[in-house]
Amino acid sequence: MKGVRGLLGWEATLLALVALALLGGGLLSPDFLTGQNLSFLTANFSEVALMVLSMTLLVVVAEIDLSVASMLGLCSAVLGVLFAAGVPMPLAILAAFVTGALAGLFNGLLVTRLGLPSLAVTIGTLALYRGLAYVLLGDRAIAEFPAAYTNFGFGTLPGTLIPIPIALFAVLAALFAVVLHATPFGRSLYAIGANAVAARFAGLQVERVKLRLFVLSGLMSALAGVVYTFRFASARGDNATGFELSVIAAVLLGGVSIFGGRGSVVGAVLAVFLIGLINGALTIVDVSNEILTIVTGLLLIGSVLVPNLLGRFQSFRQRRRRRGDAAVP
Amino acid sequence: MSPSTPLPTPAAPPNVLTRLLRAREFGLVALLALVLFGTAALNPLFLSPGSVRDLLLNVSIIALLVVGQTVVLLMKHVDLSVSSVVGLSAFLTGSLFVANPGLPIPVALLFGLGLGALLGAVNGLLVASGQVPALVATLGTLYVFRGVTYAVVDGRQINASNLPPGFLNFGTGSLLGVPNLVLLVLAVMLVFGVYLGTYRGGREYYALGSNREAAVLAGIDVTRRTLSGFVLSGAIAGVAGVLYLARFGTVDATAGTGLELQVIAAAVVGGVSIGGGVGTLFGAGVGALLLGVMGSALVTLRAPGFYQQAIQGALLLAAISIDILVARRTARRLQMGRKR
């Protein structure tokens, strides 16, 4: 596992790949590196990016939440239904956040109190929450939102080309990075992920920490749901279906170990940008969606496979060298 | 391959009835009977031959996929790519029929089997030789295989009118009143159920999932066994793709999308543990049937379609919660027995 990852750091590799994607996109099309295009492109992955932050923390403690996209859909549905029923918008948004927190709490309670595997629990709630979103909205779409709010969704910061959701994401990403990498709470997450039993003996409240992370995951999905609803000016039961796979792909590509205890917010954020930029670069030169899907999958596999193979090659060479030394009289 | 020697039985084996009542599958079968007869009592049409036939046809493809998924889950791995394998296999088989309208059905099935085995081997090599965690590897190939399908399909579609009638009849036809697909799936389940339960090779999947180190010490070739499990899962998904085509006739690039979660859900409801080493094909099959019956019961009882997904999710949660509670109670009872 040392290999390239130990020498360069996976984040540095990702950063180089992001630069390469920017450069490659610029070479492919002169329109790629325009502010307008990059602004549009980054806005396009703001929901996935938001959910990646909380997913990173969950995977660091060796849990997973497959229900994030369904929670997004449910919160979006709650927001839409309440607003359509005449509830003032701030209250409807608040209700969406309460819904997200409760959905996350339910996931967390099943995992921490009953001791169920989070993969199984969140496959169940993936169906349950999406189902509840359909129960609320059926196949209706609620689209009549006040301009003040939809401007938040697809507007940019005044005087710049930075999309408001991405500005929001940047602030939150910095916050998450500080919490994970520079606070005792953050360090305790690595301890829990590396060895939950040892962490418990060391006096960490493993269950309580995990419960909070699941609630956080619900809250971030709610935020992503609010952003999604306003960005597309549409609350539908099937909003963001399938996004969970993109979120998990970004987290794993970002170098966060699926077995817990390893990974960084910076890596995950870089991975989101990498996927988004490649996506945008290929789209602008009319490379079809299918190639992009293949590239995403290969990146995901390669991010784990390549360092593994390099590591094995290095240890093979070391062993041969050692054997060679021993053979010399 | 020879049947393994039976495990030493405990000193005082509980009688057959007690063992039957304690079995994980008993609760499931009881629940299944409750839903079946409860719904039939409210609406007798539910158990009419036509609707039972539809129900079985709908369940059969999931039930087939559950076989491969169970093998992989037993090894403490997971195969998320099955839905993409189904899609690719369904479309390529369809294209094959378009090019050769006279293609015999067994050849089509063999083609799906071979294609699926090849795709499964990719997963298996990544996991067994590349040391890529199965969740990452098969999430990656879920994208890659689907991307390949989109590229191959290129916006086209296979319609029932492109397919020979013989093949479509095979998908919807029946033998002695039992649909062909159901017979085929039952045969596969029976063969693999016996193999997993009694043959050395089958037991090795359990051994790998319950204690890897012990399995290595016992001389099990982990790489080969892991590889074979994924090849099996892929091959079965390939066959399922051919059956998907025969059943529905219309296939585009999105065929089978999202099946992976239904399949894992069915296996987990049926008592196959995500933690590896625990579960039976019988249970997994009953799990698939239960989810299918719940779905069609809701339709029969005229529950709005929008409630179905929510109820299926709730059922899955209930099933795994009850399972873990029962397992814990059993463990406590065993511990108490040892102390005495």
XYZ file of C-alpha atoms in Angstrom:
669
model
C 0.000 0.000 0.000
C 2.979 2.354 0.431
C 4.057 2.527 -3.246
C 3.189 5.675 -5.136
C 0.667 6.649 -2.509
C 3.329 6.805 0.180
C 5.797 8.772 -1.921
C 3.621 11.380 -3.569
C 0.481 11.274 -1.555
C -2.747 10.379 -3.283
C -3.959 13.975 -2.984
C -0.956 15.220 -4.980
C -1.700 12.637 -7.670
C -5.333 13.746 -7.781
C -4.285 17.395 -7.972
C -2.023 16.587 -10.917
C -4.908 14.711 -12.584
C -7.226 17.689 -12.023
C -4.625 19.997 -13.627
C -4.294 17.523 -16.477
C -8.070 17.433 -16.937
C -8.166 21.247 -17.045
C -5.292 21.347 -19.535
C -6.714 18.519 -21.632
C -10.143 20.179 -21.678
C -8.526 23.464 -22.762
C -6.656 21.707 -25.571
C -9.786 19.853 -26.702
C -11.868 22.993 -26.949
C -11.137 26.715 -26.588
C -14.521 27.101 -24.919
C -13.588 24.794 -22.051
C -11.448 27.111 -19.943
C -13.869 30.027 -20.108
C -15.241 31.196 -16.782
C -18.764 30.713 -18.018
C -18.188 27.060 -18.850
C -16.298 26.237 -15.657
C -18.965 28.011 -13.629
C -21.731 26.011 -15.264
C -19.711 22.822 -14.966
C -18.979 23.108 -11.255
C -22.565 24.098 -10.445
C -23.567 20.829 -12.085
C -21.982 18.680 -9.401
C -22.800 20.782 -6.339
C -25.291 18.288 -4.832
C -22.936 15.326 -5.160
C -20.123 17.466 -3.716
C -22.181 18.410 -0.658
C -23.060 14.797 0.102
C -19.449 13.694 -0.439
C -18.369 15.685 2.646
C -20.494 13.758 5.147
C -19.966 10.466 3.294
C -16.204 10.914 3.726
C -16.589 11.048 7.509
C -18.888 8.002 7.504
C -16.514 5.905 5.387
C -13.583 6.964 7.608
C -15.405 5.320 10.545
C -15.976 2.250 8.303
C -19.698 2.828 7.750
C -21.576 3.693 4.557
C -24.831 5.460 3.706
C -26.463 4.295 0.473
C -29.650 6.247 1.255
C -28.233 9.762 0.668
C -29.871 10.298 -2.726
C -33.202 9.008 -1.393
C -32.955 11.377 1.579
C -32.254 14.167 -0.920
C -35.406 13.174 -2.828
C -37.514 12.941 0.346
C -36.359 16.338 1.653
C -36.989 17.881 -1.753
C -40.502 16.370 -1.741
C -41.210 17.659 1.781
C -40.049 21.134 0.757
C -42.188 21.088 -2.385
C -45.348 19.701 -0.783
C -45.250 22.117 2.159
C -44.590 25.110 -0.064
C -47.379 24.113 -2.441
C -49.680 23.840 0.596
C -48.996 27.484 1.432
C -46.368 27.094 4.159
C -43.907 30.041 4.116
C -40.665 29.094 2.382
C -38.320 29.462 5.397
C -40.527 27.080 7.369
C -40.658 24.618 4.470
C -36.857 24.663 4.237
C -36.635 24.106 7.978
C -38.994 21.140 7.631
C -36.742 19.695 4.910
C -33.778 19.862 7.286
C -35.774 18.299 10.124
C -36.795 15.511 7.728
C -33.170 14.919 6.751
C -32.050 14.846 10.369
C -34.804 12.371 11.309
C -34.049 10.134 8.324
C -30.364 10.125 9.251
C -31.233 9.492 12.906
C -33.318 6.463 11.909
C -30.408 5.033 9.879
C -28.054 5.716 12.774
C -30.296 4.148 15.415
C -30.684 0.948 13.395
C -26.919 0.741 12.947
C -25.805 1.714 16.449
C -28.619 0.385 18.675
C -29.463 -2.827 16.846
C -25.931 -3.394 15.553
C -27.075 -3.909 11.957
C -24.600 -3.521 9.078
C -24.980 -0.030 7.571
C -24.820 -1.415 4.026
C -27.958 -3.502 4.642
C -29.770 -0.808 6.639
C -29.233 1.890 4.059
C -30.222 -0.373 1.147
C -33.504 -0.713 3.026
C -33.895 2.997 3.710
C -32.808 3.771 0.137
C -36.080 2.105 -0.909
C -38.072 3.364 2.089
C -37.173 7.063 1.794
C -37.533 7.086 -1.989
C -40.890 5.383 -1.514
C -41.967 8.039 0.990
C -40.961 10.743 -1.503
C -43.265 9.091 -4.059
C -46.006 8.783 -1.452
C -45.785 12.553 -0.877
C -45.607 13.617 -4.517
C -46.704 10.694 -6.677
C -45.755 11.617 -10.216
C -46.516 15.289 -9.661
C -43.804 17.909 -9.995
C -43.889 21.130 -8.013
C -42.155 23.845 -9.971
C -43.594 27.216 -8.936
C -40.896 28.535 -6.614
C -40.256 32.240 -5.924
C -37.430 33.734 -7.981
C -35.555 34.786 -4.846
C -34.996 31.118 -4.011
C -34.338 29.728 -7.465
C -31.727 32.498 -7.856
C -29.970 30.924 -4.913
C -30.004 27.638 -6.803
C -28.601 28.680 -10.158
C -27.224 32.146 -9.411
C -23.599 33.141 -8.924
C -21.970 35.229 -6.212
C -22.503 38.908 -7.106
C -19.709 40.172 -9.360
C -18.148 36.730 -9.892
C -18.848 33.574 -11.851
C -18.751 31.362 -8.747
C -22.031 29.459 -8.427
C -23.669 30.115 -5.052
C -24.036 26.374 -4.216
C -20.315 25.891 -4.908
C -19.415 28.859 -2.697
C -21.513 27.252 0.020
C -19.753 23.957 -0.629
C -16.301 25.595 -0.410
C -17.098 27.019 3.021
C -18.451 23.690 4.252
C -15.543 21.722 2.752
C -13.077 23.917 4.643
C -15.090 23.388 7.815
C -15.190 19.602 7.316
C -11.463 19.495 6.551
C -10.599 21.407 9.733
C -12.893 19.250 11.851
C -11.585 15.957 10.427
C -7.890 16.814 10.307
C -7.312 19.319 13.105
C -9.622 18.468 15.998
C -9.602 15.673 18.577
C -13.066 14.699 17.290
C -11.651 14.247 13.786
C -8.754 12.154 15.009
C -11.151 10.007 17.002
C -12.923 9.154 13.721
C -9.720 7.600 12.346
C -9.262 5.659 15.580
C -12.827 4.324 15.351
C -12.412 3.426 11.692
C -9.103 1.685 12.204
C -10.272 -0.398 15.146
C -13.665 0.215 16.748
C -13.018 -2.215 19.607
C -9.719 -0.596 20.545
C -11.330 2.838 20.250
C -14.059 1.735 22.676
C -11.468 0.523 25.170
C -9.669 3.855 24.760
C -12.825 5.496 26.066
C -14.324 6.781 22.813
C -18.120 6.855 22.573
C -18.079 4.902 19.304
C -21.842 4.452 19.007
C -22.647 8.061 19.827
C -20.096 9.343 17.293
C -21.475 7.087 14.556
C -25.045 8.133 15.346
C -24.071 11.797 14.966
C -22.383 11.096 11.629
C -25.540 9.445 10.286
C -27.595 12.473 11.393
C -25.013 14.722 9.730
C -25.353 12.652 6.551
C -29.135 13.277 6.670
C -28.607 17.012 7.183
C -26.167 17.280 4.267
C -28.601 15.338 2.059
C -31.320 17.807 3.108
C -29.051 20.711 2.152
C -28.300 19.017 -1.181
C -32.074 18.487 -1.568
C -32.809 22.179 -1.031
C -30.052 23.159 -3.493
C -31.287 20.621 -6.065
C -34.896 21.785 -5.746
C -33.997 25.427 -6.331
C -31.350 24.761 -8.984
C -33.795 22.854 -11.147
C -36.846 24.728 -9.799
C -38.487 21.360 -9.408
C -39.499 19.061 -6.560
C -40.156 15.546 -7.825
C -40.246 12.138 -6.203
C -37.432 10.888 -8.423
C -35.056 13.821 -7.869
C -31.384 12.730 -7.911
C -32.145 8.997 -8.247
C -28.899 7.023 -8.391
C -26.707 9.839 -7.055
C -25.555 7.596 -4.183
C -23.228 5.743 -6.533
C -21.590 8.975 -7.752
C -21.084 10.101 -4.151
C -19.488 6.815 -3.115
C -17.397 6.673 -6.288
C -15.986 10.139 -5.516
C -15.213 9.243 -1.901
C -13.423 6.017 -2.860
C -11.572 7.644 -5.759
C -10.540 10.324 -3.257
C -8.493 7.703 -1.455
C -10.808 7.074 1.491
C -10.480 3.401 2.389
C -13.701 1.392 2.295
C -12.394 -0.459 5.374
C -12.191 2.780 7.376
C -9.413 4.620 9.147
C -7.818 6.228 6.116
C -8.598 9.164 3.803
C -8.938 12.906 3.672
C -11.531 15.556 2.849
C -9.046 17.139 0.417
C -8.753 13.888 -1.521
C -12.529 13.434 -1.732
C -13.052 17.048 -2.836
C -10.345 16.731 -5.507
C -11.971 13.525 -6.724
C -15.345 15.295 -7.114
C -13.676 18.002 -9.191
C -11.738 15.440 -11.226
C -14.870 13.488 -12.151
C -16.771 16.723 -12.817
C -14.035 18.203 -15.008
C -13.532 15.041 -17.044
C -17.296 14.895 -17.417
C -17.369 18.485 -18.656
C -14.326 18.179 -20.920
C -15.702 15.088 -22.638
C -19.160 16.600 -22.988
C -17.855 19.785 -24.610
C -16.157 17.801 -27.385
C -19.281 15.672 -27.808
C -17.749 12.529 -26.405
C -20.854 10.697 -25.397
C -22.044 9.999 -21.889
C -21.182 6.312 -22.259
C -17.443 6.984 -22.508
C -17.720 9.151 -19.408
C -19.439 6.341 -17.520
C -16.631 3.986 -18.512
C -13.962 6.530 -17.517
C -15.555 7.032 -14.085
C -15.604 3.296 -13.476
C -12.016 2.817 -14.646
C -10.823 5.722 -12.470
C -12.534 4.178 -9.478
C -11.009 0.754 -10.035
C -7.628 2.164 -11.024
C -7.382 4.306 -7.890
C -7.146 1.149 -5.815
C -5.710 -1.316 -8.310
C -2.713 0.707 -9.541
C -1.191 1.433 -6.092
C -1.809 -2.230 -5.153
C 0.043 -3.490 -8.203
C 2.873 -0.960 -7.769
C 3.221 -1.948 -4.143
C 3.390 -5.604 -5.070
C 5.936 -4.915 -7.819
C 8.140 -2.980 -5.373
C 8.078 -5.652 -2.715
C 8.814 -8.232 -5.420
C 11.903 -6.239 -6.495
C 13.031 -5.784 -2.907
C 12.725 -9.474 -2.259
C 14.730 -10.288 -5.371
C 17.413 -7.767 -4.425
C 17.642 -9.225 -0.949
C 17.904 -12.706 -2.389
C 20.588 -11.405 -4.770
C 22.552 -9.939 -1.831
C 22.379 -13.189 0.055
C 23.686 -15.108 -2.959
C 26.838 -12.991 -3.109
C 29.500 -14.858 -1.089
C -15.823 -33.415 -6.110
C -17.188 -35.564 -3.349
C -19.704 -34.871 -0.597
C -17.981 -33.579 2.515
C -18.026 -35.574 5.713
C -20.933 -34.522 7.937
C -20.172 -32.255 10.868
C -20.138 -33.955 14.271
C -23.619 -33.572 15.705
C -24.120 -32.025 19.159
C -24.601 -34.460 22.058
C -28.378 -34.047 22.367
C -29.806 -32.925 19.034
C -33.132 -31.136 19.431
C -35.992 -33.020 17.827
C -37.009 -32.333 14.251
C -39.950 -30.104 15.153
C -37.881 -27.848 17.425
C -35.182 -27.541 14.823
C -37.754 -26.730 12.161
C -39.315 -24.004 14.309
C -35.947 -22.494 15.105
C -34.758 -22.406 11.506
C -34.315 -18.971 10.013
C -36.361 -19.979 6.972
C -39.370 -21.046 9.032
C -40.210 -17.482 10.014
C -39.911 -16.410 6.401
C -42.129 -19.178 5.081
C -44.680 -18.403 7.796
C -44.638 -14.730 6.834
C -44.963 -15.689 3.179
C -47.981 -17.895 3.944
C -49.532 -15.122 6.022
C -49.219 -12.579 3.197
C -50.401 -15.082 0.569
C -53.496 -16.277 2.404
C -54.229 -12.935 4.007
C -54.311 -11.252 0.623
C -56.260 -14.119 -0.911
C -58.860 -13.827 1.860
C -59.333 -10.151 1.027
C -59.265 -10.693 -2.725
C -59.673 -14.277 -3.988
C -58.386 -13.258 -7.436
C -54.906 -13.035 -5.908
C -54.477 -16.809 -6.038
C -56.025 -17.260 -9.472
C -53.796 -19.279 -11.830
C -53.184 -16.272 -14.083
C -51.985 -13.971 -11.344
C -49.864 -16.665 -9.684
C -48.218 -17.276 -13.051
C -47.458 -13.567 -13.495
C -46.104 -13.396 -9.978
C -43.747 -16.327 -10.524
C -42.542 -14.940 -13.844
C -41.804 -11.604 -12.226
C -39.879 -13.193 -9.378
C -37.921 -15.676 -11.491
C -35.236 -13.334 -12.849
C -34.527 -11.844 -9.407
C -34.518 -15.351 -7.916
C -31.970 -16.481 -10.497
C -29.684 -13.517 -9.798
C -29.974 -14.196 -6.072
C -28.193 -17.541 -6.602
C -24.988 -15.891 -7.817
C -25.238 -13.052 -5.342
C -25.610 -15.524 -2.466
C -22.387 -17.283 -3.445
C -20.558 -13.954 -3.523
C -22.117 -12.747 -0.248
C -21.159 -16.021 1.448
C -17.523 -15.166 0.706
C -18.051 -11.789 2.427
C -17.900 -10.010 -0.916
C -20.653 -8.334 -2.925
C -21.413 -8.077 -6.648
C -22.981 -4.728 -7.526
C -22.340 -5.170 -11.253
C -25.034 -7.825 -11.905
C -27.577 -5.347 -13.288
C -25.073 -4.082 -15.864
C -24.205 -7.655 -16.850
C -27.926 -8.369 -17.324
C -28.290 -5.284 -19.525
C -25.265 -6.033 -21.720
C -26.144 -9.705 -22.071
C -29.791 -8.915 -22.927
C -28.844 -6.436 -25.623
C -26.042 -8.454 -27.209
C -28.208 -11.581 -27.271
C -30.924 -9.511 -28.917
C -28.454 -8.261 -31.537
C -27.382 -11.841 -32.126
C -31.001 -12.776 -32.868
C -31.346 -9.811 -35.218
C -28.286 -11.031 -37.137
C -29.281 -14.741 -37.042
C -33.057 -15.111 -36.732
C -32.696 -18.899 -36.727
C -30.460 -19.054 -33.658
C -31.439 -21.995 -31.409
C -32.458 -20.999 -27.860
C -29.796 -23.149 -26.124
C -27.111 -21.319 -28.128
C -28.524 -17.987 -26.951
C -28.439 -19.195 -23.349
C -24.862 -20.447 -23.772
C -23.880 -17.120 -25.301
C -25.275 -15.243 -22.282
C -23.577 -17.697 -19.950
C -20.197 -17.249 -21.626
C -20.448 -13.472 -21.823
C -21.486 -13.239 -18.186
C -18.696 -15.586 -17.091
C -16.196 -13.388 -18.916
C -17.488 -10.227 -17.213
C -17.568 -12.059 -13.881
C -13.947 -13.085 -14.417
C -13.034 -9.394 -14.695
C -14.612 -8.796 -11.271
C -13.001 -11.918 -9.859
C -9.516 -11.000 -11.077
C -9.836 -7.485 -9.671
C -10.881 -8.828 -6.275
C -8.775 -11.990 -6.066
C -5.566 -10.937 -7.825
C -5.755 -7.143 -7.703
C -6.805 -7.045 -4.029
C -9.457 -4.434 -4.857
C -12.303 -4.547 -2.301
C -15.366 -6.118 -3.976
C -17.535 -3.072 -3.233
C -15.080 -0.823 -5.118
C -14.356 -3.289 -7.939
C -17.986 -4.119 -8.719
C -19.145 -0.504 -8.289
C -16.491 0.331 -10.889
C -17.570 -2.417 -13.276
C -21.216 -1.452 -12.703
C -20.250 1.797 -14.458
C -17.875 0.267 -17.006
C -20.201 -2.528 -18.179
C -23.139 -0.101 -18.369
C -20.982 2.362 -20.303
C -20.013 -0.379 -22.753
C -23.703 -1.226 -23.130
C -24.575 2.402 -23.924
C -21.735 2.506 -26.468
C -22.829 -0.746 -28.120
C -26.531 0.128 -28.092
C -25.924 3.650 -29.410
C -29.522 4.739 -28.962
C -30.996 1.694 -30.645
C -33.527 -0.667 -29.152
C -34.384 -4.329 -29.532
C -38.114 -4.852 -29.971
C -40.215 -7.963 -29.767
C -40.735 -7.725 -33.545
C -36.950 -8.196 -34.016
C -37.006 -11.474 -32.105
C -38.001 -14.907 -33.402
C -41.434 -15.954 -32.065
C -39.959 -19.214 -30.772
C -37.707 -17.323 -28.396
C -40.500 -15.053 -27.155
C -42.735 -18.095 -26.656
C -39.970 -19.638 -24.594
C -39.978 -16.553 -22.360
C -43.713 -16.517 -21.769
C -44.591 -20.168 -22.387
C -45.015 -22.963 -19.912
C -44.624 -26.694 -19.494
C -47.455 -28.591 -17.789
C -48.794 -25.243 -16.573
C -45.550 -24.111 -14.984
C -43.791 -21.240 -16.802
C -40.537 -22.253 -18.518
C -38.527 -19.560 -16.761
C -39.713 -20.761 -13.376
C -38.711 -24.356 -14.167
C -35.297 -23.247 -15.344
C -34.708 -21.077 -12.277
C -35.912 -23.832 -9.936
C -33.490 -26.274 -11.559
C -30.569 -23.862 -11.139
C -31.541 -23.199 -7.508
C -31.812 -26.911 -6.766
C -28.432 -27.745 -8.300
C -26.642 -24.920 -6.521
C -28.540 -25.446 -3.289
C -27.276 -29.034 -3.138
C -23.782 -27.999 -4.242
C -23.462 -25.262 -1.604
C -24.994 -27.397 1.099
C -23.184 -30.702 0.696
C -20.209 -30.555 -1.659
C -16.707 -29.652 -0.621
C -16.431 -26.860 -3.211
C -19.689 -25.359 -2.004
C -18.719 -25.506 1.658
C -15.464 -23.708 0.812
C -17.474 -20.569 -0.018
C -18.898 -20.658 3.511
C -15.448 -21.316 4.980
C -13.944 -18.328 3.163
C -16.612 -15.989 4.437
C -16.732 -17.133 8.035
C -13.008 -17.275 8.755
C -10.548 -16.438 6.047
C -7.391 -17.280 7.999
C -8.774 -20.641 9.051
C -9.792 -21.324 5.452
C -6.248 -20.611 4.260
C -4.839 -22.894 6.971
C -7.300 -25.579 5.903
C -5.684 -25.499 2.470
C -8.402 -23.696 0.540
C -7.097 -21.925 -2.555
C -8.559 -18.492 -1.761
C -7.687 -16.892 -5.097
C -9.218 -19.670 -7.151
C -12.319 -19.928 -4.973
C -12.915 -16.162 -5.029
C -12.447 -16.076 -8.780
C -14.858 -18.970 -9.306
C -17.500 -17.273 -7.140
C -17.457 -14.108 -9.215
C -17.378 -16.044 -12.502
C -20.439 -17.940 -11.270
C -22.257 -14.751 -10.321
C -21.412 -13.230 -13.705
C -22.424 -16.334 -15.665
C -25.780 -16.479 -13.880
C -26.338 -12.762 -14.536
C -25.533 -13.410 -18.213
C -28.184 -16.138 -18.390
C -30.583 -13.828 -16.532
C -29.981 -11.259 -19.287
C -31.101 -13.748 -21.951
C -34.196 -14.580 -19.883
C -34.859 -10.854 -19.392
C -34.888 -10.464 -23.169
C -37.164 -13.489 -23.610
C -39.564 -12.250 -20.933
C -39.843 -8.592 -21.930
C -38.928 -8.609 -25.645
C -38.060 -4.902 -25.532
C -34.558 -4.002 -24.422
C -32.681 -0.694 -24.560
C -29.449 0.508 -22.936
C -31.075 0.924 -19.518
C -32.265 -2.708 -19.244
C -31.870 -4.121 -15.760
C -30.822 -0.833 -14.138
C -31.182 -0.936 -10.354
C -31.666 -4.734 -10.175
C -28.540 -5.083 -8.017
C -30.166 -3.541 -4.965
C -33.312 -5.685 -5.331
C -31.166 -8.791 -5.577
C -29.079 -7.953 -2.514
C -32.269 -7.029 -0.660
C -33.835 -10.411 -1.502
C -30.741 -12.283 -0.341
C -30.548 -10.307 2.906
C -34.281 -10.722 3.643
C -33.714 -14.434 3.021
C -31.125 -14.573 5.791
C -27.891 -14.373 3.791
C -25.546 -12.312 5.939
C -23.621 -9.390 4.453
C -20.921 -10.321 6.974
C -20.247 -13.569 5.079
C -20.488 -17.266 5.848
C -24.172 -17.401 6.776
C -27.229 -18.202 4.682
C -28.825 -20.751 2.375
C -30.084 -20.642 -1.184
C -33.462 -21.884 0.019
C -33.712 -18.880 2.319
C -32.510 -16.508 -0.402
C -35.097 -17.902 -2.822
C -37.856 -17.497 -0.240
C -36.607 -13.936 0.317
C -36.961 -13.160 -3.391
C -40.420 -14.750 -3.420
C -41.493 -12.818 -0.323
C -40.477 -9.457 -1.804
C -42.280 -10.374 -5.049
C -45.427 -11.535 -3.243
C -45.487 -8.371 -1.125
C -45.257 -6.298 -4.280
C -48.085 -8.049 -6.073
C -50.209 -8.241 -2.902
C -50.051 -4.453 -2.721
C -51.224 -4.233 -6.329
C -54.053 -6.699 -5.672
C -55.140 -4.808 -2.564
C -55.168 -1.658 -4.690
C -52.577 0.102 -2.591
C -51.440 3.108 -4.610
C -48.359 2.167 -6.641
C -46.407 4.877 -4.892
C -46.603 3.046 -1.562
C -44.950 -0.116 -2.837
C -41.346 0.959 -2.691
C -41.746 2.394 0.797
C -43.368 -0.801 2.052
C -40.697 -2.992 0.455
C -38.007 -0.905 2.124
C -39.753 -1.158 5.486
C -40.090 -4.921 5.033
C -36.395 -5.276 4.300
C -35.524 -3.304 7.437
C -37.927 -5.379 9.531
C -36.494 -8.624 8.173
C -32.864 -7.778 8.909
C -33.741 -6.342 12.332
C -35.669 -9.449 13.370
C -32.873 -11.603 11.987
C -30.187 -9.954 14.096
C -32.353 -10.019 17.234
C -33.063 -13.726 16.803
C -29.394 -14.452 16.115
C -28.383 -12.589 19.259
C -30.920 -14.453 21.387
C -29.663 -17.766 20.000
C -26.069 -16.790 20.749
C -26.990 -15.877 24.308
C -28.797 -19.175 24.773
C -25.798 -21.094 23.468
C -23.514 -19.201 25.844
C -25.750 -19.948 28.806
C -25.812 -23.596 27.826
C -22.036 -23.707 27.790
C -21.775 -22.121 31.248
C -24.057 -24.730 32.712
